[in-house]
Tab-separated table of C-alpha atoms in Angstrom:
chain	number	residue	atom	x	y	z
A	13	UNK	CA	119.472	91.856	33.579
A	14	UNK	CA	121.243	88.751	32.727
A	15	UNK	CA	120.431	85.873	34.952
A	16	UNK	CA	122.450	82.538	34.686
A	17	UNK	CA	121.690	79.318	36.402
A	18	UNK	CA	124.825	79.139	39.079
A	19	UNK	CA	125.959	75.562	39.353
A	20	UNK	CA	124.244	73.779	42.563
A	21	UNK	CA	127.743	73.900	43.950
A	22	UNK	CA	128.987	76.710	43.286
A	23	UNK	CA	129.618	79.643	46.249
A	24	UNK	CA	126.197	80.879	44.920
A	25	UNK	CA	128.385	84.472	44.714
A	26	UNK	CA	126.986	84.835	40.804
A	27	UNK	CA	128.367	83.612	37.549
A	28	UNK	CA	131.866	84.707	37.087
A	29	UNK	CA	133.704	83.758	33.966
A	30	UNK	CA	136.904	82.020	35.065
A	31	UNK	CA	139.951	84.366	35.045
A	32	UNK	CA	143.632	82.173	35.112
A	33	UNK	CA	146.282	84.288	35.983
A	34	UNK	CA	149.327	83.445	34.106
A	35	UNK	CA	153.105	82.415	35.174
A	36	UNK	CA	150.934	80.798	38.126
A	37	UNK	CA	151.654	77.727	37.289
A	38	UNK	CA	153.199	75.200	39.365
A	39	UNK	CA	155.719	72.750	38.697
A	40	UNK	CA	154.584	70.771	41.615
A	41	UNK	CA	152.152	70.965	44.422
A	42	UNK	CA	153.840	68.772	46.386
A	43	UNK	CA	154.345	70.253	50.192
A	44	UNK	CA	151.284	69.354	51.678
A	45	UNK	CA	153.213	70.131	55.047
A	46	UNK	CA	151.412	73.507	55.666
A	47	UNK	CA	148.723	74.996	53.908
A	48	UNK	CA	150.162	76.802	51.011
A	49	UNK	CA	147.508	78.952	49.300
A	50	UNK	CA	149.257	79.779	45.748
A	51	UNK	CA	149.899	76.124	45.293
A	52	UNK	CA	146.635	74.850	46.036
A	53	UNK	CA	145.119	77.405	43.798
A	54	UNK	CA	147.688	76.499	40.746
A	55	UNK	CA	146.310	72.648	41.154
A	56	UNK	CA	142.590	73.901	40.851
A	57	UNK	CA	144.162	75.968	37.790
A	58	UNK	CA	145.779	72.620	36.029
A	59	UNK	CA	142.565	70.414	36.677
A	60	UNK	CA	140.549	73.682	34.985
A	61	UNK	CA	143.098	73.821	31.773
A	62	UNK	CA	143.805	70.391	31.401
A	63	UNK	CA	142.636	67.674	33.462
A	64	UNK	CA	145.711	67.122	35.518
A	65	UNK	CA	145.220	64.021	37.839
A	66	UNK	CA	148.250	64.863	39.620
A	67	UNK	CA	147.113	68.157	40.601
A	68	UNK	CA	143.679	66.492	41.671
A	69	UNK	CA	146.043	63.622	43.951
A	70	UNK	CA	147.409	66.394	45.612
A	71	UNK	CA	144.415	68.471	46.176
A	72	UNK	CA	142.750	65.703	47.361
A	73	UNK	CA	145.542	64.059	49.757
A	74	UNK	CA	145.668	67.269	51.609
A	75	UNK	CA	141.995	68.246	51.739
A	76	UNK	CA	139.483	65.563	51.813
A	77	UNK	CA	141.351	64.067	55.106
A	78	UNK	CA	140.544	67.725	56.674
A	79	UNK	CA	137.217	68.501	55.091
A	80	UNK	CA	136.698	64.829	56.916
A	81	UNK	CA	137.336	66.101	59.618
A	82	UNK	CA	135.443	69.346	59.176
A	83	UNK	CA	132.878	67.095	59.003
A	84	UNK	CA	133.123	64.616	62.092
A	85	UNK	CA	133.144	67.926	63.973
A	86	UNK	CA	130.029	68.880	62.768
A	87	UNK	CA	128.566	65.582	63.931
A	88	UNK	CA	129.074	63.174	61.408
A	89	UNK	CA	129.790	59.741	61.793
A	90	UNK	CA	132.875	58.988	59.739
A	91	UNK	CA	131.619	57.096	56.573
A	92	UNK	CA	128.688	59.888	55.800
A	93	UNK	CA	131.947	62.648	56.451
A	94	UNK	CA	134.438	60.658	54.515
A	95	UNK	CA	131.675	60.044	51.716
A	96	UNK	CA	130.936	63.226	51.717
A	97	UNK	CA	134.820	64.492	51.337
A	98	UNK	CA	134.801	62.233	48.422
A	99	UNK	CA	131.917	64.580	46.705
A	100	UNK	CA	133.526	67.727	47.582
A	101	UNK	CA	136.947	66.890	45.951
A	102	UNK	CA	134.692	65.563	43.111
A	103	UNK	CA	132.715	68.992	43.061
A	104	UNK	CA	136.104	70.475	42.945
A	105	UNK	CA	137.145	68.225	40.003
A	106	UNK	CA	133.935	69.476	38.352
A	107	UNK	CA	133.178	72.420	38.904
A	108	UNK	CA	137.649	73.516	38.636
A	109	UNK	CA	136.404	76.091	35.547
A	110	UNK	CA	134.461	78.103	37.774
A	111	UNK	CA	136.986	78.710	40.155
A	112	UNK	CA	138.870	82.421	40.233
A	113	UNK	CA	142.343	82.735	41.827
A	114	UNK	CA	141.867	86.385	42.307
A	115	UNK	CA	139.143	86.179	44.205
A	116	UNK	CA	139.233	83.220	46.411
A	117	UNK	CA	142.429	80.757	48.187
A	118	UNK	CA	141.566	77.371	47.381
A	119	UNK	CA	141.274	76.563	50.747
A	120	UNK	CA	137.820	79.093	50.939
A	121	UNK	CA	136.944	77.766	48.236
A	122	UNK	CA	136.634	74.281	48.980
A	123	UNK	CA	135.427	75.184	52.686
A	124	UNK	CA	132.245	76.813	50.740
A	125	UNK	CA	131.678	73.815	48.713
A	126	UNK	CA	132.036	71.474	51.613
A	127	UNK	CA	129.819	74.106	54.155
A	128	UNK	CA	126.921	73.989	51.148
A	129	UNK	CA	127.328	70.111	50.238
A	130	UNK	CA	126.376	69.630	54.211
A	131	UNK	CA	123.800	71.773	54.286
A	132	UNK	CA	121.878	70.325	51.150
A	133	UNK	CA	122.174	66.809	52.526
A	134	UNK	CA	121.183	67.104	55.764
A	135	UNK	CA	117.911	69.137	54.717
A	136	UNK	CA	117.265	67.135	51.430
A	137	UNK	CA	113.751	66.107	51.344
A	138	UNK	CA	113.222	68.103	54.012
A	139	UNK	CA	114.456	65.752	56.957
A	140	UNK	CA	115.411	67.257	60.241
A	141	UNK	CA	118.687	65.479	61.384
A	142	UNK	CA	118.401	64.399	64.552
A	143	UNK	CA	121.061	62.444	66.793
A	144	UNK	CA	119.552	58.535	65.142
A	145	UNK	CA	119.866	59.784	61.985
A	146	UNK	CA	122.075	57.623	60.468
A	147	UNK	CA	124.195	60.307	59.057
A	148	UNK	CA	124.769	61.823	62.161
A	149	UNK	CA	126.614	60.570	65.019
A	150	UNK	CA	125.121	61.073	68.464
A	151	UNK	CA	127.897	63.037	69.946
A	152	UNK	CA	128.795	66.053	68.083
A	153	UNK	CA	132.839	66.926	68.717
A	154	UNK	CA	132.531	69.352	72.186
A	155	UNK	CA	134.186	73.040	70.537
A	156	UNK	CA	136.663	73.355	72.867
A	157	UNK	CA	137.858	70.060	71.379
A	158	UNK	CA	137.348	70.966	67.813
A	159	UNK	CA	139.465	74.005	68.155
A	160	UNK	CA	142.588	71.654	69.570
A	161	UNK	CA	142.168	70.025	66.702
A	162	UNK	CA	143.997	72.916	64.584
A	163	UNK	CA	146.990	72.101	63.785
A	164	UNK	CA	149.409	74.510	66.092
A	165	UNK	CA	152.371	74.900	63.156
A	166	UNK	CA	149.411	76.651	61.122
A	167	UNK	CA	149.607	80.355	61.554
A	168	UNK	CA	146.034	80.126	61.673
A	169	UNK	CA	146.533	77.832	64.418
A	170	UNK	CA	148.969	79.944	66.193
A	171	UNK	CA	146.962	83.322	66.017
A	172	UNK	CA	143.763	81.391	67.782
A	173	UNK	CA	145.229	79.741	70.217
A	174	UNK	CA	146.387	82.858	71.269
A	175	UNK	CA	142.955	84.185	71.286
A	176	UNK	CA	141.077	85.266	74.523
A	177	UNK	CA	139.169	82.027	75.856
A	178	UNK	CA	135.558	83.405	75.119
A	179	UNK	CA	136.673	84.409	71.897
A	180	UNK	CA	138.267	81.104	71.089
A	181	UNK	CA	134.767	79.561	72.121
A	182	UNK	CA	132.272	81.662	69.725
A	183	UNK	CA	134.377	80.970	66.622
A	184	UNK	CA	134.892	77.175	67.669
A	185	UNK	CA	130.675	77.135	67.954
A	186	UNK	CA	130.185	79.208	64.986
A	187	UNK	CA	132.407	77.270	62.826
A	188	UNK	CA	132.563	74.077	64.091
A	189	UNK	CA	129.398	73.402	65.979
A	190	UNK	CA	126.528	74.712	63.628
A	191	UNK	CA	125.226	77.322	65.670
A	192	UNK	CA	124.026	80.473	64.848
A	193	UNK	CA	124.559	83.762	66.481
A	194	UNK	CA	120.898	83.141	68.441
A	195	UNK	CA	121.874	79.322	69.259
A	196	UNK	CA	125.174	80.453	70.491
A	197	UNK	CA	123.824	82.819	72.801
A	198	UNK	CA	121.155	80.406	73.989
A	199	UNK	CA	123.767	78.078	74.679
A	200	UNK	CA	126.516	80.444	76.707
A	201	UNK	CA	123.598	82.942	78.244
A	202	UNK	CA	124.950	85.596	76.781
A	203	UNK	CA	123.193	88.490	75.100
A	204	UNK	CA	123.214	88.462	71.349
A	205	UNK	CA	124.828	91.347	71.252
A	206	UNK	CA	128.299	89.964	73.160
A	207	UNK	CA	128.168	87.265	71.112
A	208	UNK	CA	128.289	89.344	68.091
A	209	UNK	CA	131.272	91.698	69.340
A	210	UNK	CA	133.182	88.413	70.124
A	211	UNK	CA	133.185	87.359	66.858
A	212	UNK	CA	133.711	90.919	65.977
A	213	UNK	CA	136.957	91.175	67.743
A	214	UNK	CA	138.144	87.547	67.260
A	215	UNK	CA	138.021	87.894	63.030
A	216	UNK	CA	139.305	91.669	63.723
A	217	UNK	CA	142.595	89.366	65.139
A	218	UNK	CA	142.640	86.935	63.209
A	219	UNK	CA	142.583	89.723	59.886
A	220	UNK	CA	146.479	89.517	60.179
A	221	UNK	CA	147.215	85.676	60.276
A	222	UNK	CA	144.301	85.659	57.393
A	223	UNK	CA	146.199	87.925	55.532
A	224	UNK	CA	149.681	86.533	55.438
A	225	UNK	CA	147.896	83.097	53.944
A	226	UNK	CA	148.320	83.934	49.914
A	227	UNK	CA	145.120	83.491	47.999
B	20	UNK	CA	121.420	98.230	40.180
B	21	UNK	CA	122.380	98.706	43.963
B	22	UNK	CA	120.460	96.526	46.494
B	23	UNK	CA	118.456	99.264	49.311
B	24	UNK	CA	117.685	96.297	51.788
B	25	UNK	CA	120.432	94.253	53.037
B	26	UNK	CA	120.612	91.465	55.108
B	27	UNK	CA	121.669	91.951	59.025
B	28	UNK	CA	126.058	91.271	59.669
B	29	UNK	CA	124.336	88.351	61.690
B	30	UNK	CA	122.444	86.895	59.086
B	31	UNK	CA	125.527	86.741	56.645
B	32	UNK	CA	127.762	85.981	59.174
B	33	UNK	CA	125.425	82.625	59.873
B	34	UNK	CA	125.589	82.428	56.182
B	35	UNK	CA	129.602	81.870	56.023
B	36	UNK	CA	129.591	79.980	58.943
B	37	UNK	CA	127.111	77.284	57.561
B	38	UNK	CA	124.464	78.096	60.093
B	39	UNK	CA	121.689	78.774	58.252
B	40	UNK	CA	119.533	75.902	56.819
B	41	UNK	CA	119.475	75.537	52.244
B	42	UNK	CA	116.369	77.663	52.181
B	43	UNK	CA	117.579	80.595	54.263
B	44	UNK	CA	121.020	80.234	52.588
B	45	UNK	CA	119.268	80.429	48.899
B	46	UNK	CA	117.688	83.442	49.788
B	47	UNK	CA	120.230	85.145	51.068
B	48	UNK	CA	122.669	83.943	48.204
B	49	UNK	CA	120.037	85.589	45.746
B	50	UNK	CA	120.733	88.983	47.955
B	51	UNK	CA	124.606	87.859	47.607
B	52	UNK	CA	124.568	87.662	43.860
B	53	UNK	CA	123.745	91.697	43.076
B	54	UNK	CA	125.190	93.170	46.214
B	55	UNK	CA	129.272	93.589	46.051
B	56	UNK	CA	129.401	94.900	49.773
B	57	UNK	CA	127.425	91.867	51.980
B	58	UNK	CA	129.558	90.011	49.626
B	59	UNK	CA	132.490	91.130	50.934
B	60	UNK	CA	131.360	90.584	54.445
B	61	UNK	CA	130.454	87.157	53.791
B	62	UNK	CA	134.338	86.569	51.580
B	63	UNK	CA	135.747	87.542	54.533
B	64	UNK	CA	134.084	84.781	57.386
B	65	UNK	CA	134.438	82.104	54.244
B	66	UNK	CA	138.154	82.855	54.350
B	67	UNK	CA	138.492	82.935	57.667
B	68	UNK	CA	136.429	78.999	57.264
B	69	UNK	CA	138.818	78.077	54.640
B	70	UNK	CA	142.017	78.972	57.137
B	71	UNK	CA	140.490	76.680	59.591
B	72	UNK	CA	139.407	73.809	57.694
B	73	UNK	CA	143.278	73.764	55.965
B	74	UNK	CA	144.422	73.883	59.522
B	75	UNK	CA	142.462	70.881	61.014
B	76	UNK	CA	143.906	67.797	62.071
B	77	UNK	CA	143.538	65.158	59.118
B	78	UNK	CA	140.958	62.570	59.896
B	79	UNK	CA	142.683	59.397	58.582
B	80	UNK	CA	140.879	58.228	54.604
B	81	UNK	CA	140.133	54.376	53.914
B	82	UNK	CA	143.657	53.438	52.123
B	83	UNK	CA	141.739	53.105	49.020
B	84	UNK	CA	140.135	56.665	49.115
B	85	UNK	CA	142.269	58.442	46.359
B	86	UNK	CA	141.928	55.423	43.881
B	87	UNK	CA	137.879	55.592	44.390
B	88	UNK	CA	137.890	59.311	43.747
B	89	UNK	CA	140.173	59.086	40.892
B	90	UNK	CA	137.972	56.481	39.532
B	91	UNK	CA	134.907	58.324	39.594
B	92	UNK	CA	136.516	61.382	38.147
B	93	UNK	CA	137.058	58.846	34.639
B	94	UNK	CA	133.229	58.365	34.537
B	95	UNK	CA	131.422	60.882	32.618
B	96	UNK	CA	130.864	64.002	35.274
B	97	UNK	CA	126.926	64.019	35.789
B	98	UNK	CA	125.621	66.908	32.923
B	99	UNK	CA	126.189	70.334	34.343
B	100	UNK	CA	122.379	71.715	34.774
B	101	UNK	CA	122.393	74.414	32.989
B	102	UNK	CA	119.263	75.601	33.414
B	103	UNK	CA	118.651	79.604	32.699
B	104	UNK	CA	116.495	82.159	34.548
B	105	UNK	CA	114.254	83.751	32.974
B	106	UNK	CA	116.387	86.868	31.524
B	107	UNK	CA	114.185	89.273	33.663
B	108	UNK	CA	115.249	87.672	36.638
B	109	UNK	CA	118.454	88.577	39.066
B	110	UNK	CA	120.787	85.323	38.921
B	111	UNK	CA	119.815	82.506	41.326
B	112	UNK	CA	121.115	78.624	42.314
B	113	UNK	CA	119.859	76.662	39.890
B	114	UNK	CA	118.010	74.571	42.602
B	115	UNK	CA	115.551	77.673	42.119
B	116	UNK	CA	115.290	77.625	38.658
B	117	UNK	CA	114.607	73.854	38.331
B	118	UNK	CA	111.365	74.694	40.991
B	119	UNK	CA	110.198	77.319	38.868
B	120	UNK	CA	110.555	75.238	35.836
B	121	UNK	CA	108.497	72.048	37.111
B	122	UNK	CA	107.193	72.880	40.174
B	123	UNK	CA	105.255	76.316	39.385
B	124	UNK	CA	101.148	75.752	40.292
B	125	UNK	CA	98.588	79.083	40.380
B	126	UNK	CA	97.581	78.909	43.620
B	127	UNK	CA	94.926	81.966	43.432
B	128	UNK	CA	94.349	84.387	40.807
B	129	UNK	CA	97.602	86.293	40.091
B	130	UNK	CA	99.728	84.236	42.298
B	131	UNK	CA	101.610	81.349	41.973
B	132	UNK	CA	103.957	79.520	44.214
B	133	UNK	CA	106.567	76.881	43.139
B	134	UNK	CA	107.677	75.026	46.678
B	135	UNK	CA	111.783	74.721	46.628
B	136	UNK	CA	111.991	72.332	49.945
B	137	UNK	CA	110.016	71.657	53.239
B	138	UNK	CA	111.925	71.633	56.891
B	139	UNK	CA	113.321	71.532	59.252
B	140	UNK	CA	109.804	71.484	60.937
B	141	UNK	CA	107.618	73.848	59.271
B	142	UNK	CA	109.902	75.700	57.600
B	143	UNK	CA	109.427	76.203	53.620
B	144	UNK	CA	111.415	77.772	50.977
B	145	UNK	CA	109.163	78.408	47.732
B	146	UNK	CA	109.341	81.225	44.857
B	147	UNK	CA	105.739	83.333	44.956
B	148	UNK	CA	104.788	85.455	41.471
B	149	UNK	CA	102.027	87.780	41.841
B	150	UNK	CA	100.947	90.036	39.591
B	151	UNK	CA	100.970	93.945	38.857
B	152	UNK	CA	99.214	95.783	41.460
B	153	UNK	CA	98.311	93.141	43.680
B	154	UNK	CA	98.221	93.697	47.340
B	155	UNK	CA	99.016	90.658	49.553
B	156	UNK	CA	96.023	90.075	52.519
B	157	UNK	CA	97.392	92.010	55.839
B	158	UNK	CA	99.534	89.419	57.595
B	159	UNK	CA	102.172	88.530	60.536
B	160	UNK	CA	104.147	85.755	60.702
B	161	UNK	CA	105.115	82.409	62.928
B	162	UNK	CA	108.741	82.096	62.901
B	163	UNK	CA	110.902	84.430	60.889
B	164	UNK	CA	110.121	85.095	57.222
B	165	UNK	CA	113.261	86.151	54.365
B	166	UNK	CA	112.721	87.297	51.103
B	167	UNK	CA	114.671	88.373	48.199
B	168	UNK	CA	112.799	90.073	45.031
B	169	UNK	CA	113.928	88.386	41.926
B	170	UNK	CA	112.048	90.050	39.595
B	171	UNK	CA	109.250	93.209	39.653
B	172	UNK	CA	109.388	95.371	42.944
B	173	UNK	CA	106.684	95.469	46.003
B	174	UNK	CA	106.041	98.407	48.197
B	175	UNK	CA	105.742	97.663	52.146
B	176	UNK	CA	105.140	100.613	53.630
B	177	UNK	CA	107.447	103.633	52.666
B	178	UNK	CA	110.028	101.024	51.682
B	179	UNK	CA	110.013	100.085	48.043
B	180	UNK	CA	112.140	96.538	47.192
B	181	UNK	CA	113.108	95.968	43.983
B	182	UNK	CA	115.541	93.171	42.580
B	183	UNK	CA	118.112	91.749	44.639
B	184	UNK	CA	116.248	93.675	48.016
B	185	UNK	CA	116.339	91.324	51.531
B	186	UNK	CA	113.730	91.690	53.721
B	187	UNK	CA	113.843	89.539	57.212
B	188	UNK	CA	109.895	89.838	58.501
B	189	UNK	CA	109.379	88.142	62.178
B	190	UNK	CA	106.102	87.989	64.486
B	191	UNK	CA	106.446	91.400	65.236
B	192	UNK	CA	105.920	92.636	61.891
B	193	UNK	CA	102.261	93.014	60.778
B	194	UNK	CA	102.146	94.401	57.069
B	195	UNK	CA	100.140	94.241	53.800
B	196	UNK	CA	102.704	94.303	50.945
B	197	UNK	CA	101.570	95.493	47.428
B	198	UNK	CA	102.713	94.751	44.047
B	199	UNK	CA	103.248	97.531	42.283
B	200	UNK	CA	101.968	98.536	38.689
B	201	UNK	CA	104.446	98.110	36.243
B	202	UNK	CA	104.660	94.464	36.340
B	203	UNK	CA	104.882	90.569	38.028
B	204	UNK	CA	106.844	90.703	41.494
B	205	UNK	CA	108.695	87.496	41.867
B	206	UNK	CA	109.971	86.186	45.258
B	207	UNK	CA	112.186	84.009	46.758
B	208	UNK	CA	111.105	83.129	50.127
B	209	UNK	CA	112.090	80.864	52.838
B	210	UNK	CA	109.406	81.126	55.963
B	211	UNK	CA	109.431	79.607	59.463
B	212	UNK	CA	106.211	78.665	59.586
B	213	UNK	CA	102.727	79.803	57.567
B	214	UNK	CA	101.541	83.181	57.219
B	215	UNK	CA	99.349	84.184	60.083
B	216	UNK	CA	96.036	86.052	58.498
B	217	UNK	CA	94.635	89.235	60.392
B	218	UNK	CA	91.661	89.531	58.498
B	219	UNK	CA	88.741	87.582	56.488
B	220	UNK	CA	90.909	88.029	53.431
B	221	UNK	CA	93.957	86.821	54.303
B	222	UNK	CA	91.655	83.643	55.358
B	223	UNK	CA	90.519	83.198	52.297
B	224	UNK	CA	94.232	83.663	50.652
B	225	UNK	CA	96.479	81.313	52.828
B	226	UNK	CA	94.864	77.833	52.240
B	227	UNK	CA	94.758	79.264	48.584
B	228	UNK	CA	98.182	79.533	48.478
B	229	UNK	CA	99.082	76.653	50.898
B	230	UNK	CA	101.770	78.053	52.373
């Protein structure tokens, strides 16, 4: 079996030899008014096949100000989460080759590099972060907050709001709080098991709104 | 080769959510790597991540954020590691690699370990080689215990795990996994807390191994 060293990075989903679909091209990727998949993806594209700094200006204009925010959610205080946006628009810069417009929007992709950059830098050197660390603030965002924070033009935003409360909650906490399915159920009493069909039925409506976003 | 032993939905749901901690998420990104269908389970919570993040409310950059980031993008990108597994191995981070690469110590006859990172608490990721036909000292665990075979296979009971396998091993499970014949099993493992020994063996083997 062939085994490749996958990029520290990367989605960790194996090596994949970069596939760029043709006529997919963009002009422009201005519009950063709404989160439009097939553009964001034709950026990565032009930084892959030739460098283009305007396609990096607008990646980065739209998503490093959210992944910041991702990030304050999560609990960090806001030079750690906007020095950390910096490195996952830089990752994105890097690593543009690697990314596959088939198989991913650019807007999952950059979500997985941003999800695995936190991870790795809160646990480097094997340091638990605790509320003085000095990357973390000392009051994480409350979920029912974080999920206000969506933008409500977004069709993502649209299809949870509309969401049952509980479900709203586990997918706020699961996303947005760093909990697990264990810590989540610790933290609402509820057995494992309902937490686990709420996220069930929450992604099973949210499938639709997922699906009209282009990868 | 299809993957027998899969991770739980929960585990790779924690996975695309960013729950899990690096250790936990490099083993179960070693499972991730050979097996198309937890793959898909895990595409579909990273989309559903990506959807939110693009819908979040901008946190306002310094004014001169762009300008810094386009300036470090005209610096010379740090080298790519490019780092390869050895060829009989399933595909890994390269975090793993680099561990086996510098890292690696014999920590008993027929086994080495190669420690990947320490924490939270007592947690430890590490890749353990033992050899052909070598039967690991009857043992339960503090905390919960994943492992993904990289290389070789090990028989636990009626359940043989070969490349790519996942096996999730708590306090409740009490086994004595063994190597089998036809070659070095090589693990990647990320443990909760050390292995507890049930017998004078297993005494002898854990401060060996140190983990």
């Amino acid at each position: 079996m062939n085994a490749i060293a996958i990029g520290a990075l990367s989605t960790t989903l194996g090596p994949h030899a970069p596939t760029r679909a043709a006529g997919r091209r963009m002009t422009s990727c201005a519009g950063s008014t709404g989160p439009d998949g097939a553009t964001f993806s034709g950026c990565i594209v032009r930084i892959a096949e030739r460098g283009d700094r305007d396609a990096f200006a607008c990646l980065f204009n739209h998503f490093a100000p959210r992944v910041k925010s991702y990030l304050i959610r999560l609990g960090a205080v806001p030079e750690a989460a906007e020095e950390l946006a910096q490195e996952t628009l830089l990752t994105v810069w890097r690593r543009a080759a690697a990314f596959d417009p088939a198989r991913a929007a650019a807007s999952t992709w950059i979500f997985t590099i941003a999800r695995n950059l936190r991870i790795d830098l809160a646990r480097r050197d094997g340091r638990v972060p605790t509320s003085d660390d000095s990357e973390l603030s000392e009051a994480p965002a409350r979920p029912d907050d974080a999920l206000s924070a969506l933008e409500n033009y977004t069709r993502i935003g649209i299809a949870v709001a509309s969401l049952p409360r509980e479900q709203a909650q586990v997918i706020s906490l699961a996303f947005f709080a760093d909990k697990a399915h264990s810590e989540i159920a610790g933290e609402l009493g509820l057995p494992l098991g309902t937490v686990k069909s709420r996220l069930r039925l929450a992604m099973a409506r949210l499938r639709g709104a997922l699906a009209e976003i282009a990868p | 080769m299809i993957p027998q032993h899969h991770p739980t939905e929960t585990l790779l749901v924690d996975y695309g959510t960013g729950a899990l901690d690096r250790n936990a998420r490099l083993v179960v990104a070693g499972h991730l790597g050979v097996c198309e269908s937890c793959r898909r389970v895990v595409a579909e919570i990273e989309e559903l991540g990506g959807a939110l993040l693009a819908a979040l409310a901008p946190a306002p950059l310094q004014p001169d954020a762009l300008d810094m980031a386009l300036a470090r993008i005209e610096r010379p990108a740090p080298v790519a590691i490019t780092s390869t597994a050895p060829n009989d191995w399933i595909a890994v981070p390269w975090e793993v690699i680099e561990a086996a690469r510098t890292r690696r110590r014999w920590a008993a006859p027929g086994v080495w370990v190669a420690p990947i990172a320490r924490g939270p608490g007592k947690a430890r990721g590490y890749l353990l080689g033992i050899a052909a036909g070598m039967g690991v000292p009857r043992h339960t665990h503090r905390g919960a215990e994943m492992i993904c075979v990289l290389k070789g296979a090990y028989r636990d009971g009626d359940a043989l795990h070969r490349p790519g396998d996942f096996a999730w091993n708590d306090e409740t499970v009490e086994h004595q996994p063994r190597i089998t014949s036809d070659g070095e099993c090589v693990c990647l493992v990320a443990a909760g807390g050390p292995l507890v020994p049930r017998d004078w063996m297993g005494r002898i083997f854990q401060p060996l191994v140190g983990i």
